[in-house]
Amino acid sequence: MKLPRLLPAEPPPGPARPGFWRSPIRGPWITAALGIVLLIGFPIVFLTGLVSHAAYMPQLGNNAIVPREFDLQFVVFDFPTSPSWLYAATQGTHVTLGVVLVPVVLAKLWSVIPKLFAWPPAPNPAEVLTKLANLLLVGSAFFQLATGIANIQLWYPWQFNFVVAHYYGGWVLIFSIVLHVAIRMPKVRRAMRTGRELRPLRTNLQDTRPEAYEPGGLVTPNPAPATISRRGVLGLVTAASGVLLATTVGQSIGGPLRKIAVLAPRGNGLALDGPNGFPVNKTAAVARITPTMVGATYLLELRAGDRTLQLSRPSVMGLLPLYTHDLPIACVEGWSTTQAWTGVRLRDLGALVDADPDDLLRVGSLQASGPFRQTTLSTDQANADNALLAFRVNGVDLSLDHGYPARIIVPALPGVHCTKWVSALEWVRA
């Protein structure tokens, strides 16, 4: 019995046909050029994210948000207190660069979109693995960017813990990048050699031609007339990233750009005024702090071993010398601001209860619930010359939203660990 000869499956009509995508500039060179930008940018975002994770000091007390037994960051260390702007710089870089890369990711996806509709989708086992690797890369990149940008806006339309999911998502993304590079690097090298490196950037619109056609590749067999050059595409992406940079970076570096940081609503300070006129993430109302809780009955409790001391706010301010330091407060959303804080040194408070200088410092808040109502500071953080229990900012009492009657201000400490509405300080063995 003679079996009928099987013909190759015809691609369905529409975008799966090779000639559907007709842009003459789509091809290996522009895909490789955009990929190189992401290959530089995403690892920087990943590494600064690891720095942010380390700055939380997850090895101390109850600081860990990611379960310690599943923490993939195997190297932990005491985060330094100098320079004081260290966390502001690294986290500002993390957030700003992540936002700036959005147009590059979208352009990269545009450059390879014919492959997403290729027919058959995976003609052999090797291509199946390649498709799965690409899906992992695209999915993790979009997840990281989408959740990160939502976090900047303090908008959480999901039920999972953002910090945990974003942390693991970063590891998935960097793994998928390594996998993608291992698979695609030979093609990237060939594409850049074929394009004679930067030669396409010197080609104007009139001289723009498609790259050599290869079946199953990115180059269309039916090119349309060029309406933009490859230089124009990269210029457009650069301009879009520049706009995002200009409307974001001011939240981190301050200066004139802060006023146009419209993508960072707590970073531009447009609607804020007075000595307490700088952003907050969590207000007293959200934390359920009432004026009664911080009124005449408020007492600060100091504990070290079996020694306990309770003092009113005026008593502390009258008993110990006050210091003023210009220190930044920087948050995970990328915004930071430097203010003049006045208060007593944490180590001077420890001396009142004979605390051991080698002890850790556990800080408790009047806030009844929440993951950051308690923070553990390292020995270096608790003993730094400019580590304060602050009572005033810019010469006036803290507002209730900024932590009245007292809050922690420690150099290079993440903002969520600069505990507000402090109720207790306890020195514990390291």
PDB file of C-alpha atoms in Angstrom, residues 44-59 63 65 73 77 79 86-95 151 162-163 166-167 330-334 372 412-417:
ATOM      1  CA  ILE A  44      23.008  46.559  36.258  1.00  0.00           C
ATOM      2  CA  VAL A  45      19.360  46.598  37.321  1.00  0.00           C
ATOM      3  CA  PHE A  46      19.761  43.098  38.747  1.00  0.00           C
ATOM      4  CA  LEU A  47      22.938  43.891  40.679  1.00  0.00           C
ATOM      5  CA  THR A  48      21.535  47.097  42.167  1.00  0.00           C
ATOM      6  CA  GLY A  49      18.467  45.076  43.150  1.00  0.00           C
ATOM      7  CA  LEU A  50      20.732  42.678  45.042  1.00  0.00           C
ATOM      8  CA  VAL A  51      22.326  45.683  46.748  1.00  0.00           C
ATOM      9  CA  SER A  52      18.868  46.820  47.827  1.00  0.00           C
ATOM     10  CA  HIS A  53      18.171  43.356  49.192  1.00  0.00           C
ATOM     11  CA  ALA A  54      21.452  43.424  51.132  1.00  0.00           C
ATOM     12  CA  ALA A  55      20.640  46.897  52.502  1.00  0.00           C
ATOM     13  CA  TYR A  56      17.599  45.431  54.247  1.00  0.00           C
ATOM     14  CA  MET A  57      20.043  43.350  56.306  1.00  0.00           C
ATOM     15  CA  PRO A  58      17.843  40.225  56.075  1.00  0.00           C
ATOM     16  CA  GLN A  59      20.235  38.283  58.306  1.00  0.00           C
ATOM     17  CA  ASN A  63      14.261  42.109  58.783  1.00  0.00           C
ATOM     18  CA  ILE A  65      11.010  39.559  53.846  1.00  0.00           C
ATOM     19  CA  GLN A  73      21.619  35.737  47.870  1.00  0.00           C
ATOM     20  CA  PHE A  77      27.165  41.526  54.920  1.00  0.00           C
ATOM     21  CA  PHE A  79      25.553  47.276  54.854  1.00  0.00           C
ATOM     22  CA  LEU A  86      24.892  55.002  49.115  1.00  0.00           C
ATOM     23  CA  TYR A  87      21.417  53.467  49.247  1.00  0.00           C
ATOM     24  CA  ALA A  88      19.868  56.491  47.553  1.00  0.00           C
ATOM     25  CA  ALA A  89      22.340  56.138  44.673  1.00  0.00           C
ATOM     26  CA  THR A  90      22.027  52.392  44.163  1.00  0.00           C
ATOM     27  CA  GLN A  91      18.251  52.233  44.500  1.00  0.00           C
ATOM     28  CA  GLY A  92      17.794  55.349  42.390  1.00  0.00           C
ATOM     29  CA  THR A  93      19.891  53.681  39.684  1.00  0.00           C
ATOM     30  CA  HIS A  94      17.861  50.485  39.986  1.00  0.00           C
ATOM     31  CA  VAL A  95      14.505  52.187  39.533  1.00  0.00           C
ATOM     32  CA  ASN A 151       5.387  49.682  42.938  1.00  0.00           C
ATOM     33  CA  PHE A 162       5.698  42.467  45.800  1.00  0.00           C
ATOM     34  CA  VAL A 163       9.160  42.320  47.364  1.00  0.00           C
ATOM     35  CA  HIS A 166      10.111  40.914  42.403  1.00  0.00           C
ATOM     36  CA  TYR A 167      13.177  39.405  44.047  1.00  0.00           C
ATOM     37  CA  ALA A 330      15.675  56.989  50.365  1.00  0.00           C
ATOM     38  CA  CYS A 331      12.867  54.578  49.567  1.00  0.00           C
ATOM     39  CA  VAL A 332      12.668  51.413  47.533  1.00  0.00           C
ATOM     40  CA  GLU A 333      10.470  53.226  44.981  1.00  0.00           C
ATOM     41  CA  GLY A 334      13.572  55.169  43.970  1.00  0.00           C
ATOM     42  CA  PHE A 372       8.181  47.268  58.995  1.00  0.00           C
ATOM     43  CA  ALA A 412      22.488  54.740  53.975  1.00  0.00           C
ATOM     44  CA  LEU A 413      19.505  52.994  55.570  1.00  0.00           C
ATOM     45  CA  PRO A 414      16.479  52.101  53.405  1.00  0.00           C
ATOM     46  CA  GLY A 415      13.568  54.404  54.133  1.00  0.00           C
ATOM     47  CA  VAL A 416      11.308  51.607  55.375  1.00  0.00           C
ATOM     48  CA  HIS A 417      13.847  50.914  58.131  1.00  0.00           C
TER      49      HIS A 417
END
